[in-house]
Amino acid sequence: MSEKTVGYILLFVGVIIILFSGFSVYGVFSKNIKPVQFFSIGSTPIEIPIAGQTANKGVDGGGIGIPTEVIQDPLNAFAHLTLMIFIGGVGFKIASLGTMLIRPVIVKLKSKESSDKPSK
């Protein structure tokens, strides 16, 4: 295969990877797609004691129960965003390599005549 053909293939693959990561992030933040479950916290709610109360009342000790989804979902969304930024960067590197192979390399050399002219 010629360099231009490989360049166009790399450019196409890189743009597809960038678009995939962008649509994936959009889908996660618009709640159309579930993010990849990186973090898995148990199903019991986390108890946070209320100010002024002692923490030794046990599991049902009068604290505020926070569902684990409140903590787990933003962590998974942030981890998904971080992963997609990395994948988008890889797509950018592949596409930029493709553009370097597509464009022609033009080297302009100074001619000997222009360097021999005396400057005024």
mmCIF file of C-alpha atoms in Angstrom:
data_model
loop_
_atom_site.group_PDB
_atom_site.id
_atom_site.type_symbol
_atom_site.label_atom_id
_atom_site.label_comp_id
_atom_site.label_asym_id
_atom_site.label_seq_id
_atom_site.Cartn_x
_atom_site.Cartn_y
_atom_site.Cartn_z
ATOM 1 C CA MET A 1 0.000 0.000 0.000
ATOM 2 C CA SER A 2 1.130 3.515 -0.650
ATOM 3 C CA GLU A 3 1.772 6.048 2.103
ATOM 4 C CA LYS A 4 -1.319 8.068 1.188
ATOM 5 C CA THR A 5 -3.594 5.031 1.420
ATOM 6 C CA VAL A 6 -2.243 4.138 4.859
ATOM 7 C CA GLY A 7 -2.548 7.800 5.841
ATOM 8 C CA TYR A 8 -6.212 7.974 4.859
ATOM 9 C CA ILE A 9 -6.925 4.719 6.705
ATOM 10 C CA LEU A 10 -5.222 6.013 9.865
ATOM 11 C CA LEU A 11 -7.037 9.341 9.583
ATOM 12 C CA PHE A 12 -10.393 7.579 9.230
ATOM 13 C CA VAL A 13 -9.714 5.225 12.160
ATOM 14 C CA GLY A 14 -8.555 8.106 14.367
ATOM 15 C CA VAL A 15 -11.633 10.204 13.624
ATOM 16 C CA ILE A 16 -13.900 7.197 14.302
ATOM 17 C CA ILE A 17 -12.204 6.660 17.691
ATOM 18 C CA ILE A 18 -12.589 10.349 18.593
ATOM 19 C CA LEU A 19 -16.267 10.337 17.581
ATOM 20 C CA PHE A 20 -16.909 7.139 19.542
ATOM 21 C CA SER A 21 -15.418 8.582 22.717
ATOM 22 C CA GLY A 22 -17.306 11.857 22.280
ATOM 23 C CA PHE A 23 -20.669 10.169 21.737
ATOM 24 C CA SER A 24 -19.991 7.815 24.630
ATOM 25 C CA VAL A 25 -19.361 10.723 27.014
ATOM 26 C CA TYR A 26 -22.447 12.529 25.695
ATOM 27 C CA GLY A 27 -24.545 9.407 26.203
ATOM 28 C CA VAL A 28 -23.333 8.947 29.770
ATOM 29 C CA PHE A 29 -23.988 12.552 30.784
ATOM 30 C CA SER A 30 -27.404 12.615 29.090
ATOM 31 C CA LYS A 31 -28.202 9.336 30.929
ATOM 32 C CA ASN A 32 -28.906 7.405 27.718
ATOM 33 C CA ILE A 33 -25.985 5.030 28.369
ATOM 34 C CA LYS A 34 -24.845 3.565 31.678
ATOM 35 C CA PRO A 35 -21.163 4.241 32.383
ATOM 36 C CA VAL A 36 -18.743 1.375 32.789
ATOM 37 C CA GLN A 37 -18.952 0.192 36.411
ATOM 38 C CA PHE A 38 -15.438 0.834 37.700
ATOM 39 C CA PHE A 39 -16.501 1.267 41.329
ATOM 40 C CA SER A 40 -18.861 -1.083 43.099
ATOM 41 C CA ILE A 41 -19.844 -0.129 46.637
ATOM 42 C CA GLY A 42 -22.012 -2.456 48.731
ATOM 43 C CA SER A 43 -25.795 -2.137 48.643
ATOM 44 C CA THR A 44 -26.210 -0.909 52.232
ATOM 45 C CA PRO A 45 -26.668 2.836 52.613
ATOM 46 C CA ILE A 46 -23.819 4.791 54.166
ATOM 47 C CA GLU A 47 -24.703 6.364 57.509
ATOM 48 C CA ILE A 48 -23.480 9.882 58.223
ATOM 49 C CA PRO A 49 -23.994 10.986 61.848
ATOM 50 C CA ILE A 50 -25.872 14.222 62.419
ATOM 51 C CA ALA A 51 -23.909 16.973 64.194
ATOM 52 C CA GLY A 52 -24.357 16.876 67.952
ATOM 53 C CA GLN A 53 -25.235 13.184 68.126
ATOM 54 C CA THR A 54 -22.866 10.485 69.211
ATOM 55 C CA ALA A 55 -21.723 7.921 66.683
ATOM 56 C CA ASN A 56 -22.123 4.928 69.016
ATOM 57 C CA LYS A 57 -25.841 4.354 68.416
ATOM 58 C CA GLY A 58 -25.259 1.440 66.055
ATOM 59 C CA VAL A 59 -26.263 0.912 62.447
ATOM 60 C CA ASP A 60 -29.691 2.534 62.754
ATOM 61 C CA GLY A 61 -28.335 5.187 65.069
ATOM 62 C CA GLY A 62 -30.183 8.245 63.835
ATOM 63 C CA GLY A 63 -27.773 9.284 61.110
ATOM 64 C CA ILE A 64 -28.617 10.341 57.590
ATOM 65 C CA GLY A 65 -28.579 7.363 55.247
ATOM 66 C CA ILE A 66 -27.004 8.101 51.868
ATOM 67 C CA PRO A 67 -27.832 5.595 49.123
ATOM 68 C CA THR A 68 -24.731 4.108 47.548
ATOM 69 C CA GLU A 69 -25.889 5.202 44.076
ATOM 70 C CA VAL A 70 -25.377 8.833 45.101
ATOM 71 C CA ILE A 71 -21.662 8.146 45.598
ATOM 72 C CA GLN A 72 -21.162 5.365 43.062
ATOM 73 C CA ASP A 73 -22.777 6.949 39.969
ATOM 74 C CA PRO A 74 -20.710 10.188 39.918
ATOM 75 C CA LEU A 75 -17.517 8.208 40.551
ATOM 76 C CA ASN A 76 -18.291 5.888 37.646
ATOM 77 C CA ALA A 77 -19.222 8.839 35.397
ATOM 78 C CA PHE A 78 -15.943 10.598 36.235
ATOM 79 C CA ALA A 79 -13.938 7.407 35.638
ATOM 80 C CA HIS A 80 -15.751 6.920 32.318
ATOM 81 C CA LEU A 81 -14.981 10.517 31.326
ATOM 82 C CA THR A 82 -11.306 10.044 32.202
ATOM 83 C CA LEU A 83 -11.108 6.825 30.178
ATOM 84 C CA MET A 84 -12.820 8.414 27.161
ATOM 85 C CA ILE A 85 -10.462 11.417 27.290
ATOM 86 C CA PHE A 86 -7.553 8.975 27.133
ATOM 87 C CA ILE A 87 -9.135 7.028 24.256
ATOM 88 C CA GLY A 88 -9.897 10.292 22.416
ATOM 89 C CA GLY A 89 -6.245 11.283 22.807
ATOM 90 C CA VAL A 90 -5.176 7.987 21.268
ATOM 91 C CA GLY A 91 -7.561 8.654 18.375
ATOM 92 C CA PHE A 92 -6.042 12.111 17.945
ATOM 93 C CA LYS A 93 -2.523 10.662 17.782
ATOM 94 C CA ILE A 94 -3.604 8.090 15.184
ATOM 95 C CA ALA A 95 -5.368 10.743 13.079
ATOM 96 C CA SER A 96 -2.397 13.119 13.250
ATOM 97 C CA LEU A 97 -0.084 10.307 12.139
ATOM 98 C CA GLY A 98 -2.438 9.727 9.212
ATOM 99 C CA THR A 99 -2.346 13.406 8.215
ATOM 100 C CA MET A 100 1.446 13.367 8.324
ATOM 101 C CA LEU A 101 1.440 10.454 5.882
ATOM 102 C CA ILE A 102 -1.127 12.106 3.590
ATOM 103 C CA ARG A 103 0.470 15.480 3.034
ATOM 104 C CA PRO A 104 3.503 15.695 0.783
ATOM 105 C CA VAL A 105 6.885 16.538 2.220
ATOM 106 C CA ILE A 106 8.282 19.581 0.413
ATOM 107 C CA VAL A 107 11.835 20.637 1.145
ATOM 108 C CA LYS A 108 12.942 24.057 -0.065
ATOM 109 C CA LEU A 109 16.666 24.540 -0.314
ATOM 110 C CA LYS A 110 18.450 27.834 -0.750
ATOM 111 C CA SER A 111 20.101 28.017 -4.102
ATOM 112 C CA LYS A 112 23.802 28.733 -4.264
ATOM 113 C CA GLU A 113 23.249 31.836 -6.405
ATOM 114 C CA SER A 114 21.181 33.623 -3.793
ATOM 115 C CA SER A 115 23.814 33.039 -1.112
ATOM 116 C CA ASP A 116 26.644 34.395 -3.331
ATOM 117 C CA LYS A 117 25.041 37.813 -3.845
ATOM 118 C CA PRO A 118 26.667 40.520 -1.763
ATOM 119 C CA SER A 119 24.386 42.229 0.694
ATOM 120 C CA LYS A 120 24.090 46.002 0.595
#
